[in-house]
Short mmCIF file of C-alpha atoms and ligand atoms in Angstrom, two decimals:
data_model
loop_
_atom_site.label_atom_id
_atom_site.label_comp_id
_atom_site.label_asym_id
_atom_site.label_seq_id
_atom_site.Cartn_x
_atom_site.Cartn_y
_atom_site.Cartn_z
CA UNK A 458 0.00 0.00 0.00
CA UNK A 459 1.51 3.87 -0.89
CA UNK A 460 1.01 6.03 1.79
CA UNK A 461 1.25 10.32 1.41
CA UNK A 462 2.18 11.76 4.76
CA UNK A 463 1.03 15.40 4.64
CA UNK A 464 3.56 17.09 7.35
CA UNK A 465 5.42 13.93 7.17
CA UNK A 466 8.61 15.41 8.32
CA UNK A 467 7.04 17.14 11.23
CA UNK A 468 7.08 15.24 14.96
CA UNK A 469 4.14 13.16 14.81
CA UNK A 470 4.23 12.60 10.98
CA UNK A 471 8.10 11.04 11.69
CA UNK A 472 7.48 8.96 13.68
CA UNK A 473 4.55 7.40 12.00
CA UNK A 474 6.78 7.36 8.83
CA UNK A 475 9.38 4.58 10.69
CA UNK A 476 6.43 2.57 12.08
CA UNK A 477 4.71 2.28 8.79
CA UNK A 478 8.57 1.76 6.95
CA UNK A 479 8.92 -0.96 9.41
CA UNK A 480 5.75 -3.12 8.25
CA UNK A 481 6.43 -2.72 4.39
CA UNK A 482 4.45 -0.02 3.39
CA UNK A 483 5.30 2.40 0.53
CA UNK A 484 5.85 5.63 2.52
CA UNK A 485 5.91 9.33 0.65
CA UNK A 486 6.38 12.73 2.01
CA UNK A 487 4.99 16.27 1.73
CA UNK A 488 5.60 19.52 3.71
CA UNK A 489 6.12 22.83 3.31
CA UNK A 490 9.09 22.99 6.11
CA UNK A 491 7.42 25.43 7.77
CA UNK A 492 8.02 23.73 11.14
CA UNK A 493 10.27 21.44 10.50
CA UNK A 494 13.59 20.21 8.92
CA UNK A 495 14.61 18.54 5.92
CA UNK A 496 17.57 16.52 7.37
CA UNK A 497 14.22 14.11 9.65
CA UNK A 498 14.27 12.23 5.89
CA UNK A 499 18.39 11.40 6.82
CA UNK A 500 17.05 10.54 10.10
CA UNK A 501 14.08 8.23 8.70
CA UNK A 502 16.20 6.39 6.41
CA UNK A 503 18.81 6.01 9.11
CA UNK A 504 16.22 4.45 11.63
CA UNK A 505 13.99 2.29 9.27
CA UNK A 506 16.43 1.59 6.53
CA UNK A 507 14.49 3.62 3.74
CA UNK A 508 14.27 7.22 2.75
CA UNK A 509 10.96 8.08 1.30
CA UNK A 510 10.72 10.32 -1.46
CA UNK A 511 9.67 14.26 -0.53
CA UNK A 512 8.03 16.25 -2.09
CA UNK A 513 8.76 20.18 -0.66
CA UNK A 514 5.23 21.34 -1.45
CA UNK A 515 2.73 23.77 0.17
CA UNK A 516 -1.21 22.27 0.91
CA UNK A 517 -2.41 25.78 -0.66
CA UNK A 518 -0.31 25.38 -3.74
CA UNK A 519 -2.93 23.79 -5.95
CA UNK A 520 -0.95 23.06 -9.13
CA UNK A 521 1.95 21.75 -6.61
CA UNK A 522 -0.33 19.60 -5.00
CA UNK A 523 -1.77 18.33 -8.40
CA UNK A 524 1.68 17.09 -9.96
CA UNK A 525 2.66 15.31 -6.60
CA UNK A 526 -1.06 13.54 -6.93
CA UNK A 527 -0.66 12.96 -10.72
CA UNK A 528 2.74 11.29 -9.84
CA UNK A 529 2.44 9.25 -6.65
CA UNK A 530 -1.04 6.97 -7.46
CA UNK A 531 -1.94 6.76 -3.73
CA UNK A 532 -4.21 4.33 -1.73
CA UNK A 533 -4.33 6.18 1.02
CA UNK A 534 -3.44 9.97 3.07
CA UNK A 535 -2.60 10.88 6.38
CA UNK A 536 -3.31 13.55 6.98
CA UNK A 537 -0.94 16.00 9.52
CA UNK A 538 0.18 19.06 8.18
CA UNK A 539 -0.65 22.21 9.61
CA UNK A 540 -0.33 25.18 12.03
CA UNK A 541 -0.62 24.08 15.46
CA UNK A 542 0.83 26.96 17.96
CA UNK A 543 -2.47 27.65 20.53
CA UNK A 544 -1.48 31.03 20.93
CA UNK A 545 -0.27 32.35 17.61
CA UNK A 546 -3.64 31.40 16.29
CA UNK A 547 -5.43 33.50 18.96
CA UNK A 548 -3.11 36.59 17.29
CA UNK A 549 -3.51 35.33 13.48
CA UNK A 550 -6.58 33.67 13.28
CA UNK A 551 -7.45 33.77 9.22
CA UNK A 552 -3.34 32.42 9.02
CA UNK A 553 -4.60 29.47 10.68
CA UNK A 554 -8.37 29.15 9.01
CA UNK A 555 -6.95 29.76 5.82
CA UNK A 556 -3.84 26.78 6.04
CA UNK A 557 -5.40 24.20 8.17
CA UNK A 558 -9.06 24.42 6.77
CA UNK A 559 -8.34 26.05 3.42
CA UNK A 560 -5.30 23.32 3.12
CA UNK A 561 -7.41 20.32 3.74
CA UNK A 562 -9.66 21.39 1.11
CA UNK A 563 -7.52 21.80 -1.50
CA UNK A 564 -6.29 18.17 -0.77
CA UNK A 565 -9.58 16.72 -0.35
CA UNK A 566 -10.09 18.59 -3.99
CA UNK A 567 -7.00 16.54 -5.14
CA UNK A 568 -7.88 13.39 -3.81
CA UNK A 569 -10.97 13.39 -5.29
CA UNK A 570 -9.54 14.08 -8.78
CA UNK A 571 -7.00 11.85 -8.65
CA UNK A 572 -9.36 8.89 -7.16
CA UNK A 573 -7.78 9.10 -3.78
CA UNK A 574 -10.93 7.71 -1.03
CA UNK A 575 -9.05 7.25 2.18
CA UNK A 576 -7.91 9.58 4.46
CA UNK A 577 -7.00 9.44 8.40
CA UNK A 578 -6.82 12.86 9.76
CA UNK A 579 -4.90 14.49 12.87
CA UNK A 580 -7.26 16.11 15.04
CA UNK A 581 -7.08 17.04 18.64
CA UNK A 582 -8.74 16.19 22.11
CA UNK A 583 -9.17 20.15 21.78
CA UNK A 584 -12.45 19.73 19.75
CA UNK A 585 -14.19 18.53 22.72
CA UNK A 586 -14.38 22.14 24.51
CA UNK A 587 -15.32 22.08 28.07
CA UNK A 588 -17.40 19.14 29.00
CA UNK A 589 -17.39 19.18 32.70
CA UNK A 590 -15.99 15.68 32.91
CA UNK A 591 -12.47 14.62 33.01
CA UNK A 592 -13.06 11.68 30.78
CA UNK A 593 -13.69 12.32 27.43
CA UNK A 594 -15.41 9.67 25.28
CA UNK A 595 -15.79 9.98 21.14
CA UNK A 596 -19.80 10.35 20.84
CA UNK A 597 -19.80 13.59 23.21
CA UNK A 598 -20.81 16.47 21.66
CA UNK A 599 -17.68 18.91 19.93
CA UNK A 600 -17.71 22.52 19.14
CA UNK A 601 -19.19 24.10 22.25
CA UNK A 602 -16.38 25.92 24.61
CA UNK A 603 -12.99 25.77 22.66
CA UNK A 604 -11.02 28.11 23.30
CA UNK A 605 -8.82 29.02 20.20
CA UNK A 606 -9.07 29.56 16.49
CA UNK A 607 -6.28 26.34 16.32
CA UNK A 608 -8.54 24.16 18.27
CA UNK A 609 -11.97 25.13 15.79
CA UNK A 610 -9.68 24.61 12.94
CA UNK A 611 -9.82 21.03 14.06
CA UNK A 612 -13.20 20.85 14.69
CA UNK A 613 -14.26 22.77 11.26
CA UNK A 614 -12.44 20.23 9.40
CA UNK A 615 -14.11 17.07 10.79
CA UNK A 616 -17.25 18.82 10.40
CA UNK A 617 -15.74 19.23 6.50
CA UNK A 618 -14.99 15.41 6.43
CA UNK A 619 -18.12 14.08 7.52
CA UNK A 620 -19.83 15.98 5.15
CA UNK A 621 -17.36 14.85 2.72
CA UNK A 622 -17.98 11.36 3.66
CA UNK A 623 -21.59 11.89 3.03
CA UNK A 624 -21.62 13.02 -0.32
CA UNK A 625 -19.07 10.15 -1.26
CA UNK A 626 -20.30 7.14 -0.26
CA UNK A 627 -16.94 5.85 -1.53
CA UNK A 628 -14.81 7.95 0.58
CA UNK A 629 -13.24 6.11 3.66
CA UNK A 630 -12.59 8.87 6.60
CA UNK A 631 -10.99 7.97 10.27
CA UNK A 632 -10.27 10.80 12.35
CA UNK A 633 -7.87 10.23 15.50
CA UNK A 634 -8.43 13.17 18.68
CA UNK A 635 -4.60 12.96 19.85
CA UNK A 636 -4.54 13.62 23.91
CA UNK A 637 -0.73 15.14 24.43
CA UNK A 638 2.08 13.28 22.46
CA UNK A 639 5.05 13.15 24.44
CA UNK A 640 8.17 11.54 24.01
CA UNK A 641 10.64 10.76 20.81
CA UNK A 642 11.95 7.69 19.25
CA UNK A 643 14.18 5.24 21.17
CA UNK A 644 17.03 5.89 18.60
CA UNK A 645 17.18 9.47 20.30
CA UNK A 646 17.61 10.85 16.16
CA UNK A 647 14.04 12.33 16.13
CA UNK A 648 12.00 14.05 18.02
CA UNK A 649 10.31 17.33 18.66
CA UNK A 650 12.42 19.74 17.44
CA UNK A 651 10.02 23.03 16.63
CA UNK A 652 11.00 25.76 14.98
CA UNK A 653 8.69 28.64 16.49
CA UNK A 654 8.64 29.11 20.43
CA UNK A 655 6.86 26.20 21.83
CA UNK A 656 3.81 26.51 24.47
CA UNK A 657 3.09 23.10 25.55
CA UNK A 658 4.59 21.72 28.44
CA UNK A 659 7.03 19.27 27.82
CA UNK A 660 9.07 21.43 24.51
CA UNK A 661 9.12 24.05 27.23
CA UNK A 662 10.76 21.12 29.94
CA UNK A 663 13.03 20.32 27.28
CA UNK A 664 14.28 24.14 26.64
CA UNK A 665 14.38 24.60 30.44
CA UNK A 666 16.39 21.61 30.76
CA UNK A 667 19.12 22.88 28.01
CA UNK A 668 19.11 26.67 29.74
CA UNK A 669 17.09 28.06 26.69
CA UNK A 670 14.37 29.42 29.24
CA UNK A 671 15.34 30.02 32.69
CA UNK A 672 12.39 28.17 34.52
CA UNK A 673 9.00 26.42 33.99
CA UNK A 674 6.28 28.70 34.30
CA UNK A 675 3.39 25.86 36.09
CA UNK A 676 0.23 27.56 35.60
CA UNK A 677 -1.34 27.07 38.34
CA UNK A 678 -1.63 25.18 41.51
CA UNK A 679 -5.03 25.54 43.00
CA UNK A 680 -7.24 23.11 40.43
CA UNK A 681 -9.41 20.36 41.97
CA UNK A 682 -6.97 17.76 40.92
CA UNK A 683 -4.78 15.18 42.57
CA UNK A 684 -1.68 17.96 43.83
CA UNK A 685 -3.28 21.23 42.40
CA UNK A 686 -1.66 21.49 38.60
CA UNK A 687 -3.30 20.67 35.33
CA UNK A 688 -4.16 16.68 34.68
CA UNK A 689 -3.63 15.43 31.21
CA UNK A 690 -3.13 11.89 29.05
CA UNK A 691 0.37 12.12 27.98
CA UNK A 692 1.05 9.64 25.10
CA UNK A 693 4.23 8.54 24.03
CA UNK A 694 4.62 9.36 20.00
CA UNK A 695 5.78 6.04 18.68
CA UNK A 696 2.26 4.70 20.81
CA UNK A 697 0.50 7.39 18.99
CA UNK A 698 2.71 6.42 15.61
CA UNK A 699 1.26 2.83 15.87
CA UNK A 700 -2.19 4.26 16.83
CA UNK A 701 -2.29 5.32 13.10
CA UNK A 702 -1.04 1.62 11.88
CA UNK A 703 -3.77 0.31 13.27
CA UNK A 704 -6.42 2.94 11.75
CA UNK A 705 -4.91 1.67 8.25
CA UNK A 706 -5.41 -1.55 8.74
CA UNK A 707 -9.22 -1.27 9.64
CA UNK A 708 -9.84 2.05 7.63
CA UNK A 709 -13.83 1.37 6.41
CA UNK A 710 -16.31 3.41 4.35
CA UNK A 711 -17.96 6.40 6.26
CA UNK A 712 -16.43 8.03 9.00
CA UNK A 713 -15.27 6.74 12.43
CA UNK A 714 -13.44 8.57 15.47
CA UNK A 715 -10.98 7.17 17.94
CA UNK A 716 -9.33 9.12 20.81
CA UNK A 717 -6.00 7.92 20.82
CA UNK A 718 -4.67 8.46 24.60
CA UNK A 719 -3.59 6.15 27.61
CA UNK A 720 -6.89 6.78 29.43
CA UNK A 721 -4.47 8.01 31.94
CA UNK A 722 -4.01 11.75 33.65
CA UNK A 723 -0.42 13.17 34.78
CA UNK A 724 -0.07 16.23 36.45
CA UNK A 725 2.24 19.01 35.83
CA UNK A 726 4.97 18.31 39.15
CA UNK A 727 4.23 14.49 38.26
CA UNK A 728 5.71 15.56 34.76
CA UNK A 729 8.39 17.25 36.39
CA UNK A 730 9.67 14.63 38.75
CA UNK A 731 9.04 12.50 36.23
CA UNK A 732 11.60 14.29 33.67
CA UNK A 733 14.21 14.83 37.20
CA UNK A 734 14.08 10.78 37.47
CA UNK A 735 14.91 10.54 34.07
CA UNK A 736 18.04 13.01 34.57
CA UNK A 737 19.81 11.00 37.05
CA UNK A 738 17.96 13.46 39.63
CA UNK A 739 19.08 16.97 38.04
CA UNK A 740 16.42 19.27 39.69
CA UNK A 741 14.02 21.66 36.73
CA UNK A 742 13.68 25.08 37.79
CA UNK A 743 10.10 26.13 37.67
CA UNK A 744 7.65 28.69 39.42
CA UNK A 745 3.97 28.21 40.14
CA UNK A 746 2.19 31.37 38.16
CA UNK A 747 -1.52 32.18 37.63
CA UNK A 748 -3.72 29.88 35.80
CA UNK A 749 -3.38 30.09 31.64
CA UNK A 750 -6.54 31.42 30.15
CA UNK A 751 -8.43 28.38 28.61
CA UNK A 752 -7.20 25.78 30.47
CA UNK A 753 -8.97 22.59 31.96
CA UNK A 754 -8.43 20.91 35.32
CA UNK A 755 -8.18 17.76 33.77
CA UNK A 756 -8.31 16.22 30.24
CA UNK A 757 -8.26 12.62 30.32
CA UNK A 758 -9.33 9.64 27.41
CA UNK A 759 -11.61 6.86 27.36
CA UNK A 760 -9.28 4.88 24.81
CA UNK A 761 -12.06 2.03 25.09
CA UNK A 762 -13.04 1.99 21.50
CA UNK A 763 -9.44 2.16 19.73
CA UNK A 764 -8.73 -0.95 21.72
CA UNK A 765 -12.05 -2.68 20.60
CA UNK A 766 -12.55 -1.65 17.46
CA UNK A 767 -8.92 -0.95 16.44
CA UNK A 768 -7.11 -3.38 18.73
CA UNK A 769 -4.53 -0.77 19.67
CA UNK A 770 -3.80 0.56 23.27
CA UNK A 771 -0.40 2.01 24.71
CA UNK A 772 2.56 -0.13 25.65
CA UNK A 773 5.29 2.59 26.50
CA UNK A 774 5.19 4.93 29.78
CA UNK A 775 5.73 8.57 30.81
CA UNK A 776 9.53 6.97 31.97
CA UNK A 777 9.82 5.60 28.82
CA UNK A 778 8.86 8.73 26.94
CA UNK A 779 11.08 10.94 29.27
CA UNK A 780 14.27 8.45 29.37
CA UNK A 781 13.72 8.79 25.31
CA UNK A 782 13.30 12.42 25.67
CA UNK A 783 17.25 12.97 27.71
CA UNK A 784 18.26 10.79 25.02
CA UNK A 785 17.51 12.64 22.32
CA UNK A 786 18.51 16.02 24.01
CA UNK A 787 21.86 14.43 24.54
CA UNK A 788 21.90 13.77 20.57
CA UNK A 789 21.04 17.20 20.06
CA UNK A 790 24.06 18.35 22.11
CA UNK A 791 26.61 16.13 20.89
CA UNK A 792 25.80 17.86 17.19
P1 LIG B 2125 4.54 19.59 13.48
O1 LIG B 2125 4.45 21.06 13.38
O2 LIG B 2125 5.77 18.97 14.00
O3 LIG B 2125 4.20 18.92 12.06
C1 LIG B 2125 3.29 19.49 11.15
C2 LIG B 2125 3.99 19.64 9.82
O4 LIG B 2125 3.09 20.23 8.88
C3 LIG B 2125 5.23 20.53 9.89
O5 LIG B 2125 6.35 19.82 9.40
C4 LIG B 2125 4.88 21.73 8.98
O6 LIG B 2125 6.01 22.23 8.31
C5 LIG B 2125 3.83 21.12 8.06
N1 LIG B 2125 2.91 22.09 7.48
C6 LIG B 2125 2.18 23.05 8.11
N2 LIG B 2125 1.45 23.73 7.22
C7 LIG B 2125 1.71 23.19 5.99
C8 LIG B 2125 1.27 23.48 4.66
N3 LIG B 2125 0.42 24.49 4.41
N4 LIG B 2125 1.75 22.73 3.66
C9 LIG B 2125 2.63 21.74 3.88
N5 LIG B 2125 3.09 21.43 5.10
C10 LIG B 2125 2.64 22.15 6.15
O7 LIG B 2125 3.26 19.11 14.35
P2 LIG B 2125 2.94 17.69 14.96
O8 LIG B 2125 3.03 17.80 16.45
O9 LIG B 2125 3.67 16.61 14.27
O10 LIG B 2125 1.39 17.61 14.62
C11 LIG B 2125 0.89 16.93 13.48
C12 LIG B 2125 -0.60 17.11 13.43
O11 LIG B 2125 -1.20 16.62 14.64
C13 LIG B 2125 -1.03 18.58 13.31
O12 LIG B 2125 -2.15 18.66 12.46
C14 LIG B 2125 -1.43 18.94 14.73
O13 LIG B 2125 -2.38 19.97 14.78
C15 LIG B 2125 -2.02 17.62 15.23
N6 LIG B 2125 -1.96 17.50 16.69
C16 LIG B 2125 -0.79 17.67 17.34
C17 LIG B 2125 -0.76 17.61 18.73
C18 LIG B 2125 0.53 17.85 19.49
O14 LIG B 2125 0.46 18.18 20.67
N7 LIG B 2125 1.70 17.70 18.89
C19 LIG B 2125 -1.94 17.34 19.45
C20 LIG B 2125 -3.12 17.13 18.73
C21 LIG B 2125 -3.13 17.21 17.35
C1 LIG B 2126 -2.87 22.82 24.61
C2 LIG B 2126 -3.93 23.69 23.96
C3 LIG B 2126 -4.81 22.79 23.10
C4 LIG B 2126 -3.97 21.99 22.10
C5 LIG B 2126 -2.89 21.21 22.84
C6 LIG B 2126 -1.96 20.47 21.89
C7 LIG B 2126 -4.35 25.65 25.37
C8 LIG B 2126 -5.32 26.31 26.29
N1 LIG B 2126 -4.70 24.39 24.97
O1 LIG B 2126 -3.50 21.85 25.41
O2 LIG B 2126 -5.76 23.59 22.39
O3 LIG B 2126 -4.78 21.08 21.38
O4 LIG B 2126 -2.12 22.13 23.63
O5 LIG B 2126 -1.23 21.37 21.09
O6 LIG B 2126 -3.34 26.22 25.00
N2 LIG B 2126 1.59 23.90 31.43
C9 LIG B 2126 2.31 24.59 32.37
N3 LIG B 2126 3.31 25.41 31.97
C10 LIG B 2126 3.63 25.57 30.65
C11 LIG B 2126 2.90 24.86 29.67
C12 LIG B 2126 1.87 24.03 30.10
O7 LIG B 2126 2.03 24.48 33.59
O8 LIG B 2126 4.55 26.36 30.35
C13 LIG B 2126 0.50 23.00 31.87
C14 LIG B 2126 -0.86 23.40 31.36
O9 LIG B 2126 -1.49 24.29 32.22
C15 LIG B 2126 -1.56 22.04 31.28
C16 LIG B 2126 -0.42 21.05 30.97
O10 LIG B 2126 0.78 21.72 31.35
O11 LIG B 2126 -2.10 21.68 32.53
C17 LIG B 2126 -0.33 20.69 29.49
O12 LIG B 2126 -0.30 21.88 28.71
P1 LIG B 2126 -0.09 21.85 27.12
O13 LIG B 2126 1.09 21.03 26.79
O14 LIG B 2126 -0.11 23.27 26.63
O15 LIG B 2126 -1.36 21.07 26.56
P2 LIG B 2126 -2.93 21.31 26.77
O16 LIG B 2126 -3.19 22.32 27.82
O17 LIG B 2126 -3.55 19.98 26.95
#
């Protein structure tokens, strides 16, 4: 089976690149670079033993996007690519609409013409808002109470899909709500690596950790949750990676959702003594600050129907994801 990555070279889209390299399928890349860096495909080949052919294009360059299709005769698209910094989007919201939404039309435009029907597409725990309840289950109600143009992106375009996948009876749709992907691959080669100034927590342990910012900023400590800080399901990436395996294999006609978390929470100072462990008990300078605008106490999965339906659940740990995370800092240093 060929397989386009959209974002391919970005964090999640890496990782998924090996996994799928590893079980024989044909694997081709697309990205714009925006956030990311050409040398991952080095980094791919290195790891899985094949480099998969790139293709530097951008989703809103239509005629781009219509050669790569033209060439590549694909079965199937994942779909990743696109802008994902919370609080940029807040500041340049039509940036945002008019990538991630306007971009996933534009391919959706292309696979149709080119006879492309399946697609698996990135979305976010984010489209569930504010439910009230920690655990978040796939046939809740999205939309209501998000709290950034990123996060409606997500939900606008799986509004787009199923509509898609109504009109095309044809047209095979999964989407997967990611809870927080943590972690990089064992190797230490590849990991998160962003190019803009990151806001989620652990890119921000990981500068703090190298001396890029001075301390961890832990927004608050006074939440109705097991020591006072945020909750959420941290998922190692190559779990997630495999998550998106397992979509392939039972992709069907229609649509159908999977949360693809641990179904576990951490907290913030959980996190952090987590990440000290892994250091060989190097203390991480941080501060407790006010609360960050939009956040939840606690954001948690009910992974239940990935590991009915899909047969998939999560083998690796937060230790695993932070002992891979010091590993791959150390790469990082020793370039
Ligand atoms: P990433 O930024 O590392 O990867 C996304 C890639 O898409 C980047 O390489 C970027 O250059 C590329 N891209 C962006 N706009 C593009 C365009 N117009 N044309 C071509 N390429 C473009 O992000 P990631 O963490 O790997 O996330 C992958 C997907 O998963 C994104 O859609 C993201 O919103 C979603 N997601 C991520 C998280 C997370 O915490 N990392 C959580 C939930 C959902
Ligand atoms: C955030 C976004 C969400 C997006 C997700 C993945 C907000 C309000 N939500 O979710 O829309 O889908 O990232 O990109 O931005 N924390 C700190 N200090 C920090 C950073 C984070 O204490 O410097 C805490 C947060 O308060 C939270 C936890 O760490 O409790 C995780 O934060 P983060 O990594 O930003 O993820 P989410 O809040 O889940």
């Amino acid at each position: 089976m060929k397989v386009l990555l959209t974002g391919g070279t970005g964090y999640i889209g890496s990782h998924t690149a090996i996994e799928l390299i590893k079980l024989g399928y044909e694997v081709e890349i697309m990205d714009n670079l925006f956030n990311s860096k050409i040398e991952v495909l080095d980094k791919i080949a290195e790891i899985s033993g094949v480099k998969p052919k790139f293709y530097e294009v951008d989703l809103l360059d239509k005629d781009g996007m219509d050669k790569m299709f033209a060439e590549g005769d694909y079965d199937l698209v994942i779909h990743f690519a696109g802008l994902k910094a919370v609080g940029e989007s807040v500041e340049k919201p039509l940036k945002y609409y008019e990538n991630n939404v306007g971009g996933t039309i534009n391919l959706l435009e292309c696979m149709k013409k080119h006879g492309v029907n399946k697609i698996i597409f990135s979305s976010s725990a984010t489209v569930y808002g504010d439910q009230g309840v920690a655990e978040l289950t796939e046939d809740m109600q999205t939309g209501v109470g998000i709290t950034n143009p990123y996060g409606r992106t997500k939900y606008m375009i799986e509004e787009i899909l199923k509509d898609v996948a109504v009109a095309n009876k044809e047209f095979e749709v999964t989407i997967l709500r990611y809870f927080n992907p943590v972690g990089t691959h064992p190797s230490g080669l590849i990991g998160e690596d962003p190019n803009d100034i990151p806001n989620n927590l652990m890119p921000i342990i990981m500068k703090v950790s190298t001396g890029e910012i001075e301390k961890l900023k832990v927004y608050g400590d006074d939440y109705d949750t097991v020591d006072g800080t945020g909750v959420r399901d941290y998922i190692h990436v190559v779990d997630l990676a495999k998550g998106h395996v397992a979509a392939i294999n039972k992709i069907k006609s229609g649509i159908s959702i999977y949360n693809l978390g641990t179904g576990k929470g951490t907290s913030v100072l959980e996190m952090i003594a987590a990440f000290e462990k892994a250091s060989g008990g190097k203390k991480l300078p941080y501060e407790v600050v006010e609360r960050r605008a939009g956040d939840l106490a606690e954001i948690c999965a009910n992974p239940g129907r990935a590991e009915r339906e899909l047969g998939w659940k999560t083998e690796l740990t937060i230790d695993d994801a932070m002992n891979d995370t010091i590993n791959y800092l150390n790469h990082l240093k020793e370039k």
